[in-house]
Amino acid sequence: MGSRLIGYGSYLPERIVTNFDLEKMVDTSDEWIVQRTGMRERHFARDDETVVDMAAAAASRALENAGITINDIDMVIVATTSAELDFPSVGVQVLGRLGATNNAPAFDVRGACTGYIYALHCARAFFSAGIHKRIMVIGAEKMSRFIDWSDRSTAVLFGDGAGALIFEHSTSSYSGIIDTVVMSDGTEMGMLYGTPDHHIIMNGPETYKKAVTLMPAAASYIMEHAGITADNVDWIVPHQANLRIIQSGAQRLGFPLEKILVTVDKHANTSGASGVLALSYAFDNNIIKRGQLVLYPAFGSGLTWGAALIRV
Ligand code: ACO
């Protein structure tokens, strides 16, 4: 049993914060941010806007795009690390918000910036087992909750948003989520983590070095496993952490820059929402076309890393 993608949707908060706005909030400059990260602007949620609000908005757009209702979904998996409530899960709250009455199961995965790959990995496993018919994978983050305005090295990097993808079971193993790989190394957790009082602690240069080796490694592994090369892949949609990381990874893999989707300039790093949001953006802007083969590598706190291969 495989899957096929039947719908997508995304949500970005209304407020756009440019690098020039950040110049007024922290000791930084547009030039520094663009040069080191490729970021130009990001969206910040309102104080009263929650991860559930954003996830539910993306989910409802994905349902509309698929032409189905929430009761047609029989599992929801949400990638998030910034939920306001410890419990219940964002997934269950989204089902409640959208008025589901079919008692479908829902849960969250906490894979940080690799969260959406972990969620896709779970979805693939449930489809392979043949026990679910339509699974919604959501990535939703309010990273602005974690910003420590006294630490300029992390304050400029993150943004808020949500994306949702709906997959339906299929007898073809060449469509939808074709393959996934996820990994972790907890011995390196000190490199990047969130504190109990919601601040991000990050060793930027070490994180950078790990990201430029582990994301391409996961991408290579999955291409080898699927018996394909860079020539067979239409698009690579990397976790949108930093333009330099994205370009260096692409170079290592031998991908031309025209095949790399970049949204980090507009959305900054939205962590567990990044890849799902990026894919929705690419569909909305007619960049990625349905039927194309997309390679999806990611890396994040944990350390966690992984990749997915999706025929969209
Ligand atoms: N504005 C201006 N100057 C700054 C800023 C800022 N926002 N932040 C740091 N600097 C200064 C530093 O203080 C330092 O100054 P000094 O030389 O006088 O001490 C100088 O810039 C260089 O600092 P570095 O940290 O060495 O800068 P680097 O070139 O490594 O770039 C960056 C920093 C962009 C954070 C880079 O290390 C990076 O991208 N790392 C990966 C971060 C990442 O992607 N994290 C998330 C990935 S995983 C996930 O998505 C959860």
PDB file of C-alpha atoms in Angstrom, residues 27-279:
ATOM      1  CA  ASP A  27      21.492  45.114  17.361  1.00  0.00           C
ATOM      2  CA  THR A  28      21.605  43.786  13.800  1.00  0.00           C
ATOM      3  CA  SER A  29      21.448  44.900  10.161  1.00  0.00           C
ATOM      4  CA  ASP A  30      19.632  43.866   7.016  1.00  0.00           C
ATOM      5  CA  GLU A  31      23.036  43.379   5.378  1.00  0.00           C
ATOM      6  CA  TRP A  32      24.264  40.954   8.082  1.00  0.00           C
ATOM      7  CA  ILE A  33      21.059  38.911   8.036  1.00  0.00           C
ATOM      8  CA  VAL A  34      20.888  38.656   4.234  1.00  0.00           C
ATOM      9  CA  GLN A  35      24.563  37.790   3.902  1.00  0.00           C
ATOM     10  CA  ARG A  36      24.605  35.114   6.648  1.00  0.00           C
ATOM     11  CA  THR A  37      21.140  33.622   6.204  1.00  0.00           C
ATOM     12  CA  GLY A  38      19.430  34.793   2.995  1.00  0.00           C
ATOM     13  CA  MET A  39      16.419  35.889   5.098  1.00  0.00           C
ATOM     14  CA  ARG A  40      14.670  39.151   4.243  1.00  0.00           C
ATOM     15  CA  GLU A  41      11.350  38.895   6.076  1.00  0.00           C
ATOM     16  CA  ARG A  42       9.286  36.555   8.212  1.00  0.00           C
ATOM     17  CA  HIS A  43       5.706  36.404   9.519  1.00  0.00           C
ATOM     18  CA  PHE A  44       4.948  36.757  13.233  1.00  0.00           C
ATOM     19  CA  ALA A  45       1.661  35.618  14.748  1.00  0.00           C
ATOM     20  CA  ARG A  46      -0.394  37.980  16.885  1.00  0.00           C
ATOM     21  CA  ASP A  47      -0.013  37.527  20.656  1.00  0.00           C
ATOM     22  CA  ASP A  48      -3.464  35.923  20.762  1.00  0.00           C
ATOM     23  CA  GLU A  49      -2.869  33.728  17.702  1.00  0.00           C
ATOM     24  CA  THR A  50      -1.893  30.162  18.611  1.00  0.00           C
ATOM     25  CA  VAL A  51      -0.245  27.190  16.938  1.00  0.00           C
ATOM     26  CA  VAL A  52      -3.691  25.552  16.860  1.00  0.00           C
ATOM     27  CA  ASP A  53      -5.195  28.605  15.108  1.00  0.00           C
ATOM     28  CA  MET A  54      -2.523  28.434  12.400  1.00  0.00           C
ATOM     29  CA  ALA A  55      -2.672  24.630  12.070  1.00  0.00           C
ATOM     30  CA  ALA A  56      -6.477  24.696  11.782  1.00  0.00           C
ATOM     31  CA  ALA A  57      -6.355  27.447   9.134  1.00  0.00           C
ATOM     32  CA  ALA A  58      -3.841  25.469   7.028  1.00  0.00           C
ATOM     33  CA  ALA A  59      -5.846  22.263   7.544  1.00  0.00           C
ATOM     34  CA  SER A  60      -9.096  23.843   6.443  1.00  0.00           C
ATOM     35  CA  ARG A  61      -7.459  25.187   3.263  1.00  0.00           C
ATOM     36  CA  ALA A  62      -6.025  21.740   2.535  1.00  0.00           C
ATOM     37  CA  LEU A  63      -9.482  20.165   2.959  1.00  0.00           C
ATOM     38  CA  GLU A  64     -10.959  22.725   0.583  1.00  0.00           C
ATOM     39  CA  ASN A  65      -8.149  22.058  -1.901  1.00  0.00           C
ATOM     40  CA  ALA A  66      -8.798  18.302  -1.707  1.00  0.00           C
ATOM     41  CA  GLY A  67     -12.577  18.796  -1.955  1.00  0.00           C
ATOM     42  CA  ILE A  68     -13.293  16.727   1.161  1.00  0.00           C
ATOM     43  CA  THR A  69     -14.465  17.399   4.716  1.00  0.00           C
ATOM     44  CA  ILE A  70     -12.742  16.841   8.058  1.00  0.00           C
ATOM     45  CA  ASN A  71     -14.760  13.663   8.629  1.00  0.00           C
ATOM     46  CA  ASP A  72     -13.094  12.152   5.545  1.00  0.00           C
ATOM     47  CA  ILE A  73      -9.746  12.289   7.388  1.00  0.00           C
ATOM     48  CA  ASP A  74      -8.988   9.268   9.542  1.00  0.00           C
ATOM     49  CA  MET A  75      -5.718  10.421  11.105  1.00  0.00           C
ATOM     50  CA  VAL A  76      -4.006  13.731  11.808  1.00  0.00           C
ATOM     51  CA  ILE A  77      -0.287  14.004  12.572  1.00  0.00           C
ATOM     52  CA  VAL A  78       1.085  17.407  13.563  1.00  0.00           C
ATOM     53  CA  ALA A  79       4.751  18.373  13.612  1.00  0.00           C
ATOM     54  CA  THR A  80       5.248  21.099  16.205  1.00  0.00           C
ATOM     55  CA  THR A  81       7.500  22.050  19.093  1.00  0.00           C
ATOM     56  CA  SER A  82       5.890  25.352  19.984  1.00  0.00           C
ATOM     57  CA  ALA A  83       2.368  24.416  21.087  1.00  0.00           C
ATOM     58  CA  GLU A  84       1.054  26.650  23.850  1.00  0.00           C
ATOM     59  CA  LEU A  85      -0.579  23.789  25.767  1.00  0.00           C
ATOM     60  CA  ASP A  86       1.351  20.712  26.927  1.00  0.00           C
ATOM     61  CA  PHE A  87      -1.783  18.692  26.302  1.00  0.00           C
ATOM     62  CA  PRO A  88      -3.995  17.788  24.552  1.00  0.00           C
ATOM     63  CA  SER A  89      -2.144  17.503  21.264  1.00  0.00           C
ATOM     64  CA  VAL A  90      -2.453  20.179  18.591  1.00  0.00           C
ATOM     65  CA  GLY A  91      -3.800  17.434  16.302  1.00  0.00           C
ATOM     66  CA  VAL A  92      -6.762  16.686  18.561  1.00  0.00           C
ATOM     67  CA  GLN A  93      -7.447  20.404  19.018  1.00  0.00           C
ATOM     68  CA  VAL A  94      -7.435  20.910  15.238  1.00  0.00           C
ATOM     69  CA  LEU A  95     -10.000  18.113  14.852  1.00  0.00           C
ATOM     70  CA  GLY A  96     -12.135  19.765  17.521  1.00  0.00           C
ATOM     71  CA  ARG A  97     -11.784  23.188  15.934  1.00  0.00           C
ATOM     72  CA  LEU A  98     -12.828  21.862  12.528  1.00  0.00           C
ATOM     73  CA  GLY A  99     -15.815  20.037  13.987  1.00  0.00           C
ATOM     74  CA  ALA A 100     -14.759  16.432  13.360  1.00  0.00           C
ATOM     75  CA  THR A 101     -17.292  13.921  14.616  1.00  0.00           C
ATOM     76  CA  ASN A 102     -15.690  10.710  13.336  1.00  0.00           C
ATOM     77  CA  ASN A 103     -13.409  10.170  16.365  1.00  0.00           C
ATOM     78  CA  ALA A 104     -10.306   9.984  14.182  1.00  0.00           C
ATOM     79  CA  PRO A 105      -7.012   9.679  16.065  1.00  0.00           C
ATOM     80  CA  ALA A 106      -4.561  12.583  16.133  1.00  0.00           C
ATOM     81  CA  PHE A 107      -1.166  13.133  17.687  1.00  0.00           C
ATOM     82  CA  ASP A 108       1.832  15.472  17.575  1.00  0.00           C
ATOM     83  CA  VAL A 109       5.448  14.647  16.830  1.00  0.00           C
ATOM     84  CA  ARG A 110       8.288  16.690  18.290  1.00  0.00           C
ATOM     85  CA  GLY A 111      11.127  16.399  15.833  1.00  0.00           C
ATOM     86  CA  ALA A 112      12.021  20.122  15.880  1.00  0.00           C
ATOM     87  CA  CYS A 113      12.946  21.235  12.351  1.00  0.00           C
ATOM     88  CA  THR A 114      12.869  17.609  11.174  1.00  0.00           C
ATOM     89  CA  GLY A 115       9.368  17.268  12.631  1.00  0.00           C
ATOM     90  CA  TYR A 116       7.507  17.233   9.315  1.00  0.00           C
ATOM     91  CA  ILE A 117       9.780  14.464   7.997  1.00  0.00           C
ATOM     92  CA  TYR A 118       9.084  12.458  11.176  1.00  0.00           C
ATOM     93  CA  ALA A 119       5.351  13.069  10.571  1.00  0.00           C
ATOM     94  CA  LEU A 120       5.624  11.930   6.929  1.00  0.00           C
ATOM     95  CA  HIS A 121       7.554   8.864   8.109  1.00  0.00           C
ATOM     96  CA  CYS A 122       4.689   7.968  10.471  1.00  0.00           C
ATOM     97  CA  ALA A 123       2.111   8.544   7.715  1.00  0.00           C
ATOM     98  CA  ARG A 124       4.048   6.281   5.331  1.00  0.00           C
ATOM     99  CA  ALA A 125       4.164   3.543   7.964  1.00  0.00           C
ATOM    100  CA  PHE A 126       0.401   3.777   8.580  1.00  0.00           C
ATOM    101  CA  PHE A 127      -0.309   3.597   4.849  1.00  0.00           C
ATOM    102  CA  SER A 128       2.059   0.622   4.466  1.00  0.00           C
ATOM    103  CA  ALA A 129       0.245  -1.145   7.276  1.00  0.00           C
ATOM    104  CA  GLY A 130      -2.996  -0.522   5.406  1.00  0.00           C
ATOM    105  CA  ILE A 131      -4.868   0.719   8.462  1.00  0.00           C
ATOM    106  CA  HIS A 132      -5.592   4.327   7.492  1.00  0.00           C
ATOM    107  CA  LYS A 133      -7.160   5.776   4.363  1.00  0.00           C
ATOM    108  CA  ARG A 134      -6.618   9.523   4.531  1.00  0.00           C
ATOM    109  CA  ILE A 135      -3.951  11.106   6.667  1.00  0.00           C
ATOM    110  CA  MET A 136      -3.404  14.825   7.142  1.00  0.00           C
ATOM    111  CA  VAL A 137       0.170  15.850   7.937  1.00  0.00           C
ATOM    112  CA  ILE A 138       0.438  19.338   9.423  1.00  0.00           C
ATOM    113  CA  GLY A 139       3.489  21.389  10.332  1.00  0.00           C
ATOM    114  CA  ALA A 140       2.699  24.390  12.536  1.00  0.00           C
ATOM    115  CA  GLU A 141       4.983  26.604  14.600  1.00  0.00           C
ATOM    116  CA  LYS A 142       4.894  29.842  16.544  1.00  0.00           C
ATOM    117  CA  MET A 143       8.672  30.213  16.796  1.00  0.00           C
ATOM    118  CA  SER A 144       8.284  33.887  17.755  1.00  0.00           C
ATOM    119  CA  ARG A 145       7.273  32.591  21.222  1.00  0.00           C
ATOM    120  CA  PHE A 146      10.864  31.426  21.731  1.00  0.00           C
ATOM    121  CA  ILE A 147      12.675  34.540  20.624  1.00  0.00           C
ATOM    122  CA  ASP A 148      15.128  35.903  23.140  1.00  0.00           C
ATOM    123  CA  TRP A 149      15.541  39.548  22.116  1.00  0.00           C
ATOM    124  CA  SER A 150      18.774  39.763  24.089  1.00  0.00           C
ATOM    125  CA  ASP A 151      20.392  37.137  21.815  1.00  0.00           C
ATOM    126  CA  ARG A 152      20.774  38.606  18.357  1.00  0.00           C
ATOM    127  CA  SER A 153      22.329  35.423  16.948  1.00  0.00           C
ATOM    128  CA  THR A 154      19.012  33.538  17.248  1.00  0.00           C
ATOM    129  CA  ALA A 155      16.459  36.399  17.367  1.00  0.00           C
ATOM    130  CA  VAL A 156      16.666  37.067  13.623  1.00  0.00           C
ATOM    131  CA  LEU A 157      16.357  33.486  12.391  1.00  0.00           C
ATOM    132  CA  PHE A 158      12.789  32.360  12.973  1.00  0.00           C
ATOM    133  CA  GLY A 159       9.246  32.892  11.709  1.00  0.00           C
ATOM    134  CA  ASP A 160       5.716  31.563  12.271  1.00  0.00           C
ATOM    135  CA  GLY A 161       3.345  29.680   9.986  1.00  0.00           C
ATOM    136  CA  ALA A 162       1.668  26.396   9.148  1.00  0.00           C
ATOM    137  CA  GLY A 163       1.239  24.022   6.232  1.00  0.00           C
ATOM    138  CA  ALA A 164      -0.911  20.937   5.706  1.00  0.00           C
ATOM    139  CA  LEU A 165      -0.762  18.039   3.251  1.00  0.00           C
ATOM    140  CA  ILE A 166      -3.466  15.406   2.806  1.00  0.00           C
ATOM    141  CA  PHE A 167      -2.534  11.954   1.556  1.00  0.00           C
ATOM    142  CA  GLU A 168      -4.895   9.182   0.526  1.00  0.00           C
ATOM    143  CA  HIS A 169      -4.029   5.480   0.393  1.00  0.00           C
ATOM    144  CA  SER A 170      -3.132   4.149  -3.051  1.00  0.00           C
ATOM    145  CA  THR A 171      -2.132   0.831  -4.521  1.00  0.00           C
ATOM    146  CA  SER A 172       0.796   2.512  -6.278  1.00  0.00           C
ATOM    147  CA  SER A 173       4.092   2.694  -4.439  1.00  0.00           C
ATOM    148  CA  TYR A 174       5.380   5.309  -6.901  1.00  0.00           C
ATOM    149  CA  SER A 175       3.109   8.170  -5.834  1.00  0.00           C
ATOM    150  CA  GLY A 176       2.652  10.152  -2.628  1.00  0.00           C
ATOM    151  CA  ILE A 177       5.150   9.395   0.128  1.00  0.00           C
ATOM    152  CA  ILE A 178       7.439   6.991  -1.699  1.00  0.00           C
ATOM    153  CA  ASP A 179      10.161   6.701   0.906  1.00  0.00           C
ATOM    154  CA  THR A 180      11.331   8.279   4.161  1.00  0.00           C
ATOM    155  CA  VAL A 181      14.357   8.055   6.422  1.00  0.00           C
ATOM    156  CA  VAL A 182      14.641   9.601   9.891  1.00  0.00           C
ATOM    157  CA  MET A 183      17.553   9.620  12.308  1.00  0.00           C
ATOM    158  CA  SER A 184      18.676  11.175  15.574  1.00  0.00           C
ATOM    159  CA  ASP A 185      21.724  11.681  17.766  1.00  0.00           C
ATOM    160  CA  GLY A 186      20.807  12.710  21.302  1.00  0.00           C
ATOM    161  CA  THR A 187      24.460  12.999  22.351  1.00  0.00           C
ATOM    162  CA  GLU A 188      24.599  16.304  20.453  1.00  0.00           C
ATOM    163  CA  MET A 189      21.512  17.867  22.051  1.00  0.00           C
ATOM    164  CA  GLY A 190      23.578  20.641  23.675  1.00  0.00           C
ATOM    165  CA  MET A 191      24.151  22.193  20.252  1.00  0.00           C
ATOM    166  CA  LEU A 192      20.580  23.413  19.884  1.00  0.00           C
ATOM    167  CA  TYR A 193      17.724  23.231  22.374  1.00  0.00           C
ATOM    168  CA  GLY A 194      14.818  25.119  23.927  1.00  0.00           C
ATOM    169  CA  THR A 195      14.960  26.015  27.637  1.00  0.00           C
ATOM    170  CA  PRO A 196      12.037  25.561  30.064  1.00  0.00           C
ATOM    171  CA  ASP A 197      11.508  29.346  29.938  1.00  0.00           C
ATOM    172  CA  HIS A 198      11.183  29.162  26.142  1.00  0.00           C
ATOM    173  CA  HIS A 199      14.518  30.431  24.897  1.00  0.00           C
ATOM    174  CA  ILE A 200      16.575  28.967  22.097  1.00  0.00           C
ATOM    175  CA  ILE A 201      20.147  28.017  22.943  1.00  0.00           C
ATOM    176  CA  MET A 202      22.181  27.432  19.797  1.00  0.00           C
ATOM    177  CA  ASN A 203      25.808  27.016  18.853  1.00  0.00           C
ATOM    178  CA  GLY A 204      25.390  28.548  15.373  1.00  0.00           C
ATOM    179  CA  PRO A 205      28.679  27.545  13.734  1.00  0.00           C
ATOM    180  CA  GLU A 206      28.495  23.920  15.031  1.00  0.00           C
ATOM    181  CA  THR A 207      24.843  23.650  13.989  1.00  0.00           C
ATOM    182  CA  TYR A 208      25.807  24.964  10.572  1.00  0.00           C
ATOM    183  CA  LYS A 209      28.559  22.331  10.162  1.00  0.00           C
ATOM    184  CA  LYS A 210      26.228  19.490  11.122  1.00  0.00           C
ATOM    185  CA  ALA A 211      23.420  20.757   8.860  1.00  0.00           C
ATOM    186  CA  VAL A 212      25.605  20.941   5.753  1.00  0.00           C
ATOM    187  CA  THR A 213      26.707  17.326   6.168  1.00  0.00           C
ATOM    188  CA  LEU A 214      23.653  15.565   7.626  1.00  0.00           C
ATOM    189  CA  MET A 215      20.973  16.989   5.275  1.00  0.00           C
ATOM    190  CA  PRO A 216      22.860  15.917   2.134  1.00  0.00           C
ATOM    191  CA  ALA A 217      23.670  12.572   3.787  1.00  0.00           C
ATOM    192  CA  ALA A 218      19.967  11.868   4.346  1.00  0.00           C
ATOM    193  CA  ALA A 219      19.165  12.974   0.799  1.00  0.00           C
ATOM    194  CA  SER A 220      21.879  10.712  -0.668  1.00  0.00           C
ATOM    195  CA  TYR A 221      20.725   7.787   1.443  1.00  0.00           C
ATOM    196  CA  ILE A 222      17.140   8.075   0.251  1.00  0.00           C
ATOM    197  CA  MET A 223      18.127   8.456  -3.427  1.00  0.00           C
ATOM    198  CA  GLU A 224      20.345   5.384  -3.169  1.00  0.00           C
ATOM    199  CA  HIS A 225      17.588   3.445  -1.387  1.00  0.00           C
ATOM    200  CA  ALA A 226      15.092   4.401  -4.120  1.00  0.00           C
ATOM    201  CA  GLY A 227      17.613   3.609  -6.864  1.00  0.00           C
ATOM    202  CA  ILE A 228      17.528   7.130  -8.326  1.00  0.00           C
ATOM    203  CA  THR A 229      20.004   9.955  -8.938  1.00  0.00           C
ATOM    204  CA  ALA A 230      19.782  13.744  -8.802  1.00  0.00           C
ATOM    205  CA  ASP A 231      18.743  13.684 -12.486  1.00  0.00           C
ATOM    206  CA  ASN A 232      15.516  11.846 -11.613  1.00  0.00           C
ATOM    207  CA  VAL A 233      14.481  14.409  -8.989  1.00  0.00           C
ATOM    208  CA  ASP A 234      12.494  17.431 -10.192  1.00  0.00           C
ATOM    209  CA  TRP A 235      12.815  19.520  -7.040  1.00  0.00           C
ATOM    210  CA  ILE A 236      14.704  19.487  -3.795  1.00  0.00           C
ATOM    211  CA  VAL A 237      12.784  21.188  -0.986  1.00  0.00           C
ATOM    212  CA  PRO A 238      15.240  21.439   1.901  1.00  0.00           C
ATOM    213  CA  HIS A 239      14.389  22.535   5.412  1.00  0.00           C
ATOM    214  CA  GLN A 240      14.497  26.322   5.134  1.00  0.00           C
ATOM    215  CA  ALA A 241      17.051  27.049   7.869  1.00  0.00           C
ATOM    216  CA  ASN A 242      19.516  29.241   6.046  1.00  0.00           C
ATOM    217  CA  LEU A 243      20.259  29.955   2.370  1.00  0.00           C
ATOM    218  CA  ARG A 244      23.960  29.133   2.766  1.00  0.00           C
ATOM    219  CA  ILE A 245      23.128  25.733   4.280  1.00  0.00           C
ATOM    220  CA  ILE A 246      20.663  25.070   1.442  1.00  0.00           C
ATOM    221  CA  GLN A 247      23.139  26.043  -1.287  1.00  0.00           C
ATOM    222  CA  SER A 248      26.041  24.155   0.240  1.00  0.00           C
ATOM    223  CA  GLY A 249      23.917  21.019   0.608  1.00  0.00           C
ATOM    224  CA  ALA A 250      22.713  21.266  -2.979  1.00  0.00           C
ATOM    225  CA  GLN A 251      26.279  21.634  -4.202  1.00  0.00           C
ATOM    226  CA  ARG A 252      27.402  18.535  -2.267  1.00  0.00           C
ATOM    227  CA  LEU A 253      24.571  16.563  -3.852  1.00  0.00           C
ATOM    228  CA  GLY A 254      25.280  17.858  -7.353  1.00  0.00           C
ATOM    229  CA  PHE A 255      21.893  19.556  -7.716  1.00  0.00           C
ATOM    230  CA  PRO A 256      21.724  22.656  -9.930  1.00  0.00           C
ATOM    231  CA  LEU A 257      20.423  25.681  -8.007  1.00  0.00           C
ATOM    232  CA  GLU A 258      17.372  25.895 -10.353  1.00  0.00           C
ATOM    233  CA  LYS A 259      16.049  22.695  -8.766  1.00  0.00           C
ATOM    234  CA  ILE A 260      16.198  24.034  -5.225  1.00  0.00           C
ATOM    235  CA  LEU A 261      13.082  25.591  -3.734  1.00  0.00           C
ATOM    236  CA  VAL A 262      13.943  28.582  -1.543  1.00  0.00           C
ATOM    237  CA  THR A 263      11.388  30.274   0.722  1.00  0.00           C
ATOM    238  CA  VAL A 264      13.734  31.185   3.571  1.00  0.00           C
ATOM    239  CA  ASP A 265      13.923  34.749   2.203  1.00  0.00           C
ATOM    240  CA  LYS A 266      10.164  35.185   2.781  1.00  0.00           C
ATOM    241  CA  HIS A 267       9.352  32.918   5.722  1.00  0.00           C
ATOM    242  CA  ALA A 268      12.710  32.561   7.589  1.00  0.00           C
ATOM    243  CA  ASN A 269      13.042  29.344   9.609  1.00  0.00           C
ATOM    244  CA  THR A 270       9.594  28.060  10.588  1.00  0.00           C
ATOM    245  CA  SER A 271      11.053  24.839  12.041  1.00  0.00           C
ATOM    246  CA  GLY A 272       8.556  21.950  11.912  1.00  0.00           C
ATOM    247  CA  ALA A 273       6.330  23.880   9.489  1.00  0.00           C
ATOM    248  CA  SER A 274       9.108  24.742   7.053  1.00  0.00           C
ATOM    249  CA  GLY A 275       8.882  22.018   4.398  1.00  0.00           C
ATOM    250  CA  VAL A 276       5.087  21.716   4.343  1.00  0.00           C
ATOM    251  CA  LEU A 277       4.714  25.474   4.129  1.00  0.00           C
ATOM    252  CA  ALA A 278       7.347  25.630   1.380  1.00  0.00           C
ATOM    253  CA  LEU A 279       5.596  22.968  -0.706  1.00  0.00           C
TER     254      LEU A 279
END
